[in-house]
């Protein structure tokens, strides 16, 4: 009998643990009972539906749209082990993105916190977030970007020189181009060579881990991402150590931070200084900010232009007019492309490359008649905002003329809004304007397959990487 009791003990412990988890889950669920929606099964919630829709052609929008039709603009769910309130609309956008009266704080996923590190700008709130944003925002300001114009312009021409008469994957080409730009700006990494290839390989492995289930088990995407991140840290450690000796001076962002803003551990706390750990975490953050949005936007832009010949022709006229002056593309030209800016905005609206913004309620507040409690996770559904016929007539139509007139506040959130607007916005616009100028002045292209499916990643990109055949005009 004693042996039987010993054998039953682990089972009893397991049953007790599950019972405690279910009771805790039920207690938390009860607090949300006034919010419409379903929390699904205990503990598991609606995670399986969420993951299935995440990989569907329309991405997570399918999951949200089905529930909006049933429950309204605000509804609750339980996904990936987290109770979440999904919401949409201008009122919700204003509250969540401006952080009005300290109502919300950023809610970075567990995977994001682990990959980017504990001191990443994307993981900070309050005064420390403002300080970090000020320190690392320097290379992405319009004034700072001016000195990189010639490098970006030359790289765009050299990249497109390789396209004539070829079949290419536009997404891969855009990714390589944007990563070469941001890595050169930050640490003077040359666009070709062994170091660039090693860096690019590790960056891509790391990027894929953001949307992976956070299981740090060998063989998983998350585990591979953490290992790739660690290899990138080793590269940065070597570069930072060399810069501190003063033997390899470079006029880049890393040099500025090493000389002006880093501390050696013996100094008292200084608001204008960062430790090496903070420096590395935020260099990775800048790399992500300067790569993902540009890569996605440039790929979608090419896709939408091919699908809308009249828009492409009008855009080409603007750029042929610049080329006709015969002086080559200049910094002044890039800052005077009105139709190009409208096309880019419409691309960001239609594609909605950042489909939602995740926040945590920092205080109790009410939106659309629903009371939100402090501590709850909130997701703002941007896809629905961008495709609301109240804000955009015929929302599925690609129409840059929408931006001839001012838009309603918080109806267009291409790069976010408020204090957490994407820090890479100026760089993305500069890269895309330069690249598109040379592309439309030199080439025409056609897709090798028609497919609107979305990659199951946090930044929306075409699943097929948009394969095209490129030919000279």
XYZ file of C-alpha atoms in Angstrom:
473
model
C 0.000 0.000 0.000
C 2.884 2.323 0.825
C 4.294 1.894 -2.706
C 0.887 2.652 -4.235
C 0.623 5.893 -2.265
C 4.110 6.911 -3.433
C 3.133 6.264 -7.051
C -0.032 8.336 -6.695
C 1.732 11.286 -5.074
C 3.075 12.877 -8.325
C -0.371 12.577 -9.903
C -1.968 14.221 -6.887
C 0.560 17.076 -7.043
C -0.133 17.552 -10.771
C -3.894 17.596 -10.219
C -3.483 20.103 -7.380
C -1.245 22.376 -9.513
C -3.708 22.317 -12.413
C -6.556 23.052 -10.004
C -4.700 26.098 -8.638
C -3.955 27.347 -12.166
C -7.585 26.937 -13.240
C -8.848 28.746 -10.134
C -6.393 31.599 -10.683
C -7.407 31.795 -14.347
C -11.092 31.838 -13.415
C -10.551 34.591 -10.828
C -8.779 36.778 -13.389
C -11.410 36.007 -16.030
C -14.180 37.109 -13.644
C -12.712 40.633 -13.529
C -13.236 40.910 -17.285
C -16.787 39.581 -17.366
C -18.260 42.974 -18.349
C -16.100 43.140 -21.491
C -17.775 41.400 -24.466
C -15.940 38.473 -26.005
C -14.789 34.960 -25.182
C -11.735 33.838 -23.204
C -11.893 30.323 -24.623
C -10.684 27.304 -22.710
C -9.159 27.686 -19.233
C -5.440 28.520 -19.378
C -5.187 27.767 -23.138
C -7.748 30.437 -24.049
C -8.095 31.115 -27.791
C -4.394 30.590 -28.485
C -4.863 27.881 -31.112
C -7.327 30.007 -33.105
C -4.964 32.954 -32.793
C -1.978 31.003 -34.132
C -4.032 29.477 -36.960
C -5.254 32.879 -38.132
C -1.783 34.391 -37.670
C -0.608 32.118 -40.479
C -3.637 32.688 -42.724
C -3.496 34.803 -45.938
C -4.904 37.894 -44.195
C -2.845 37.412 -41.049
C -4.169 38.260 -37.593
C -6.833 40.505 -39.160
C -9.008 37.400 -39.671
C -8.938 36.628 -35.936
C -9.848 40.203 -35.006
C -12.453 40.821 -37.712
C -14.507 37.730 -36.847
C -14.749 38.844 -33.224
C -15.437 42.484 -34.055
C -18.400 41.408 -36.155
C -19.713 39.413 -33.218
C -18.785 41.589 -30.208
C -18.071 45.116 -31.494
C -15.043 47.425 -31.513
C -13.888 46.312 -28.040
C -13.648 42.642 -27.105
C -11.650 40.389 -24.808
C -9.660 37.251 -25.527
C -6.987 35.067 -23.969
C -4.046 34.343 -26.250
C -0.512 33.101 -25.635
C -1.113 32.948 -21.896
C -2.258 36.578 -21.648
C -5.698 38.115 -21.107
C -5.996 40.807 -23.776
C -8.545 43.467 -24.718
C -8.577 44.145 -28.467
C -9.897 47.512 -29.601
C -10.044 49.757 -32.626
C -11.209 53.235 -33.633
C -9.909 56.804 -33.336
C -10.859 57.204 -29.666
C -8.906 54.090 -28.713
C -5.997 55.186 -30.922
C -5.772 58.564 -29.218
C -5.721 57.042 -25.733
C -3.295 54.217 -26.471
C -0.800 56.039 -28.678
C -0.531 59.398 -26.957
C -0.417 57.823 -23.505
C -2.924 60.441 -22.388
C -2.618 61.199 -18.667
C -0.310 58.192 -18.183
C -3.098 55.755 -19.004
C -0.951 53.177 -20.805
C 2.613 51.881 -21.135
C 4.264 49.775 -23.829
C 3.554 46.047 -23.682
C 6.426 44.305 -25.460
C 6.041 40.554 -25.892
C 8.100 38.138 -23.798
C 9.997 37.063 -26.920
C 10.729 40.696 -27.800
C 12.010 41.464 -24.296
C 14.279 38.421 -24.333
C 15.730 39.026 -27.806
C 16.260 42.790 -27.618
C 17.454 42.769 -24.028
C 16.159 44.331 -20.792
C 17.339 47.893 -21.517
C 15.983 48.227 -25.068
C 14.166 51.480 -25.820
C 11.099 49.377 -26.701
C 10.992 47.956 -23.161
C 11.266 51.237 -21.242
C 8.660 53.648 -19.967
C 8.505 57.088 -18.403
C 11.576 59.267 -17.961
C 14.089 56.523 -18.825
C 12.294 55.947 -22.146
C 12.446 59.671 -22.957
C 16.158 59.796 -22.091
C 17.003 56.752 -24.193
C 14.965 58.009 -27.127
C 16.812 61.318 -27.002
C 20.227 59.634 -26.882
C 19.677 57.084 -29.644
C 17.452 59.275 -31.793
C 20.388 61.335 -33.080
C 21.333 59.235 -36.144
C 17.722 58.986 -37.278
C 16.955 62.713 -37.219
C 16.585 64.532 -40.539
C 19.708 66.644 -39.963
C 21.840 63.622 -39.082
C 20.607 61.650 -42.094
C 21.814 64.263 -44.571
C 25.434 63.094 -44.360
C 24.370 59.559 -45.379
C 22.530 60.683 -48.501
C 25.403 59.978 -50.902
C 26.039 56.523 -49.422
C 22.363 55.522 -49.687
C 22.081 56.951 -53.202
C 25.185 55.092 -54.407
C 24.080 51.834 -52.762
C 20.638 52.088 -54.395
C 22.209 52.532 -57.847
C 24.647 49.648 -57.295
C 21.828 47.396 -56.068
C 19.605 48.170 -59.054
C 22.504 47.703 -61.486
C 22.205 43.978 -60.688
C 18.466 43.749 -61.468
C 18.296 44.227 -65.237
C 16.777 41.209 -67.028
C 16.665 39.124 -63.855
C 14.117 37.328 -61.749
C 14.422 38.540 -58.159
C 12.682 38.285 -54.798
C 11.854 41.913 -54.073
C 11.577 41.347 -50.319
C 15.052 39.792 -50.087
C 16.575 42.608 -52.145
C 14.838 45.270 -50.045
C 15.964 43.547 -46.849
C 19.589 43.395 -47.945
C 19.549 47.026 -49.078
C 17.994 48.406 -45.878
C 20.231 46.347 -43.582
C 23.359 47.516 -45.403
C 22.207 51.106 -44.942
C 21.459 50.928 -41.226
C 24.533 48.819 -40.350
C 26.789 51.305 -42.146
C 25.150 54.265 -40.412
C 25.476 52.729 -36.967
C 28.854 50.998 -37.074
C 30.412 51.718 -40.500
C 29.974 48.098 -41.590
C 30.980 47.805 -45.240
C 28.160 46.749 -47.600
C 30.179 43.780 -48.890
C 32.567 41.288 -47.340
C 32.653 38.486 -44.775
C 31.666 40.665 -41.792
C 28.570 41.965 -43.594
C 27.478 38.436 -44.570
C 27.962 37.110 -41.043
C 26.133 40.082 -39.602
C 23.235 39.796 -42.063
C 22.804 36.044 -41.453
C 22.636 36.461 -37.675
C 20.274 39.427 -37.967
C 17.804 37.458 -40.101
C 17.822 34.518 -37.677
C 17.242 36.906 -34.777
C 14.407 38.723 -36.586
C 12.503 35.492 -37.194
C 12.430 34.755 -33.444
C 10.212 37.742 -32.545
C 7.028 35.963 -33.621
C 8.141 32.531 -32.391
C 6.767 30.784 -29.318
C 9.234 31.685 -26.519
C 10.536 28.190 -25.808
C 14.294 28.328 -25.218
C 14.801 24.751 -26.371
C 17.510 23.721 -28.889
C 16.045 23.471 -32.379
C 13.288 26.069 -31.889
C 13.206 29.393 -33.776
C 13.314 31.275 -30.473
C 16.436 29.397 -29.301
C 18.168 30.028 -32.639
C 17.226 33.706 -32.393
C 18.739 34.070 -28.925
C 21.956 32.381 -30.093
C 22.130 34.669 -33.155
C 21.566 37.664 -30.862
C 24.450 36.504 -28.670
C 26.739 36.249 -31.706
C 25.779 39.790 -32.679
C 26.588 40.913 -29.136
C 30.050 39.350 -29.496
C 30.603 41.328 -32.700
C 29.476 44.522 -30.967
C 31.704 43.820 -27.927
C 34.734 43.610 -30.211
C 33.807 46.775 -32.119
C 33.073 48.767 -28.931
C 36.343 47.662 -27.325
C 38.282 48.712 -30.423
C 36.524 52.084 -30.591
C 37.371 52.792 -26.945
C 41.084 52.490 -27.741
C 40.765 55.369 -30.204
C 42.703 53.444 -32.876
C 39.834 53.011 -35.334
C 37.968 56.304 -35.458
C 34.752 56.358 -37.507
C 32.213 59.107 -38.013
C 29.181 56.985 -37.205
C 26.547 56.643 -34.516
C 28.495 54.096 -32.472
C 31.523 56.401 -32.328
C 29.331 59.215 -31.036
C 27.861 57.069 -28.284
C 31.182 55.543 -27.261
C 32.855 58.938 -26.985
C 30.010 60.986 -25.543
C 27.485 58.735 -23.930
C 29.077 55.591 -22.444
C 30.385 55.078 -18.937
C 33.038 52.692 -17.679
C 31.302 51.641 -14.474
C 33.378 53.877 -12.188
C 31.354 57.016 -12.841
C 28.314 58.178 -10.955
C 24.998 57.842 -12.704
C 24.714 60.322 -15.567
C 21.568 60.926 -17.586
C 23.666 61.358 -20.729
C 25.620 58.107 -20.448
C 24.928 54.440 -21.174
C 26.563 51.215 -20.017
C 27.902 48.814 -22.652
C 24.867 46.590 -22.037
C 22.448 49.447 -22.653
C 24.432 50.446 -25.715
C 24.273 46.949 -27.244
C 20.576 46.457 -26.498
C 19.704 49.718 -28.180
C 21.962 49.237 -31.181
C 19.984 46.061 -31.859
C 16.774 48.058 -31.378
C 17.952 50.649 -33.897
C 18.867 47.926 -36.374
C 15.370 46.450 -36.113
C 13.731 49.896 -36.337
C 15.840 50.810 -39.362
C 15.301 47.533 -41.198
C 11.901 45.896 -40.793
C 9.583 48.795 -41.638
C 11.676 49.881 -44.630
C 11.918 46.354 -46.004
C 8.177 45.772 -45.773
C 7.164 49.219 -47.063
C 9.475 49.069 -50.082
C 8.233 45.593 -51.058
C 4.551 46.500 -50.719
C 5.138 49.724 -52.631
C 6.508 47.842 -55.617
C 3.583 45.425 -55.487
C 0.938 48.152 -55.327
C 2.593 50.183 -58.095
C 2.521 47.225 -60.494
C -1.132 46.578 -59.649
C -2.052 50.247 -60.248
C -0.541 51.366 -63.595
C -2.080 54.875 -63.480
C -0.458 55.532 -60.090
C 2.870 54.186 -61.373
C 2.717 56.439 -64.418
C 2.016 59.560 -62.345
C 4.820 58.637 -59.951
C 7.194 58.022 -62.856
C 6.382 61.467 -64.279
C 7.419 63.088 -60.991
C 10.757 61.269 -60.990
C 11.446 61.683 -64.702
C 10.982 65.408 -64.140
C 13.725 65.302 -61.489
C 15.977 63.281 -63.782
C 15.381 65.670 -66.706
C 17.177 68.451 -64.847
C 20.376 66.524 -65.467
C 22.064 67.253 -62.145
C 21.464 63.825 -60.600
C 19.362 63.169 -57.528
C 20.049 65.640 -54.712
C 19.134 66.004 -51.046
C 16.815 68.846 -52.027
C 15.028 66.595 -54.549
C 14.345 63.918 -51.941
C 12.683 66.506 -49.732
C 10.434 67.689 -52.565
C 8.544 64.632 -53.826
C 4.895 65.392 -53.002
C 3.299 62.594 -55.021
C 5.876 60.062 -53.794
C 4.940 60.910 -50.200
C 1.251 60.312 -50.966
C 2.052 56.960 -52.600
C 4.118 55.940 -49.576
C 1.330 56.922 -47.166
C -1.223 54.958 -49.174
C 1.122 51.958 -49.184
C 1.402 52.093 -45.396
C -2.378 52.383 -45.092
C -3.234 49.506 -47.426
C -0.514 47.164 -46.225
C -0.590 48.257 -42.557
C 2.840 46.786 -41.980
C 2.490 47.302 -38.210
C -0.943 45.658 -37.746
C -1.398 46.392 -34.046
C 0.159 48.261 -31.145
C 0.327 46.518 -27.795
C -0.001 48.422 -24.511
C -0.610 47.811 -20.799
C -3.192 49.853 -18.897
C -1.282 51.967 -16.348
C -4.545 53.203 -14.821
C -8.265 52.483 -14.969
C -10.004 54.163 -17.899
C -13.019 53.806 -20.185
C -13.199 53.501 -23.974
C -16.333 53.004 -26.089
C -18.346 52.392 -22.925
C -16.043 49.612 -21.660
C -14.105 50.011 -18.426
C -10.470 48.915 -18.691
C -8.675 47.983 -15.461
C -5.090 48.836 -14.578
C -2.684 46.052 -15.561
C -4.722 44.656 -18.460
C -3.035 44.018 -21.811
C -4.518 46.002 -24.700
C -4.011 45.623 -28.450
C -4.972 48.449 -30.813
C -6.118 46.957 -34.137
C -4.621 49.285 -36.773
C -5.748 47.260 -39.814
C -9.397 47.978 -39.002
C -8.669 51.690 -38.525
C -6.927 51.864 -41.904
C -9.806 50.076 -43.628
C -12.699 51.869 -41.965
C -14.976 53.261 -44.726
C -15.893 56.125 -42.396
C -12.277 57.329 -42.639
C -11.389 56.084 -46.135
C -13.919 55.810 -48.945
C -13.482 52.512 -50.832
C -10.786 51.404 -48.373
C -9.592 48.485 -50.524
C -8.752 50.838 -53.390
C -5.157 52.082 -53.724
C -5.672 55.837 -54.054
C -2.858 58.301 -53.200
C -5.192 61.243 -53.880
C -6.715 60.580 -50.438
C -3.880 62.659 -49.015
C -4.719 65.766 -51.045
C -6.813 66.808 -48.040
C -6.073 66.554 -44.287
C -7.099 63.275 -42.679
C -9.128 62.811 -39.520
C -6.954 62.603 -36.378
C -5.758 59.071 -35.596
C -7.228 57.637 -38.789
C -3.777 57.047 -40.339
C -1.136 55.325 -38.203
C 1.447 54.212 -40.764
C 4.353 54.719 -38.372
C 2.342 54.980 -35.176
C 1.780 58.250 -33.344
C 2.709 60.048 -30.141
C 5.841 59.491 -28.022
C 6.355 55.966 -29.383
C 6.158 56.787 -33.075
C 8.544 54.546 -35.029
C 12.052 56.040 -34.565
C 13.008 54.907 -38.077
C 10.376 56.997 -39.884
C 12.783 59.571 -41.383
C 15.291 56.937 -42.480
C 12.554 54.800 -44.054
C 11.219 57.737 -46.065
C 14.718 58.697 -47.226
C 15.681 55.172 -48.318
C 12.386 54.529 -50.095
C 12.376 57.891 -51.897
C 15.915 57.339 -53.205
C 15.349 53.717 -54.178
C 12.009 54.336 -55.894
C 13.478 57.247 -57.883
C 16.112 55.050 -59.514
C 13.740 52.085 -59.855
C 10.934 53.847 -61.751
C 13.353 55.828 -63.918
C 15.133 52.676 -65.094
C 12.861 49.651 -64.937
C 9.481 48.054 -65.386
C 8.585 44.812 -63.606
C 5.921 42.143 -63.457
C 5.103 39.590 -60.752
C 5.907 35.953 -61.399
C 2.932 34.860 -59.293
C -0.168 36.472 -57.799
C -0.417 35.872 -54.083
C -1.769 38.153 -51.342
C -0.815 35.880 -48.432
C 0.979 37.442 -45.461
C 4.024 36.105 -43.629
C 3.293 34.984 -40.035
C 5.557 37.699 -38.605
C 4.936 40.774 -36.446
C 5.671 43.087 -39.395
C 3.332 42.283 -42.295
C 5.215 41.212 -45.428
C 4.216 39.199 -48.546
C 4.596 35.502 -47.824
C 6.037 34.752 -51.283
C 8.605 37.605 -50.941
C 7.117 39.098 -54.126
C 9.032 37.394 -56.984
C 9.297 39.654 -60.042
C 10.858 39.818 -63.515
C 12.700 43.113 -64.022
C 13.315 44.661 -67.464
C 14.796 48.001 -68.594
C 12.356 50.693 -69.707
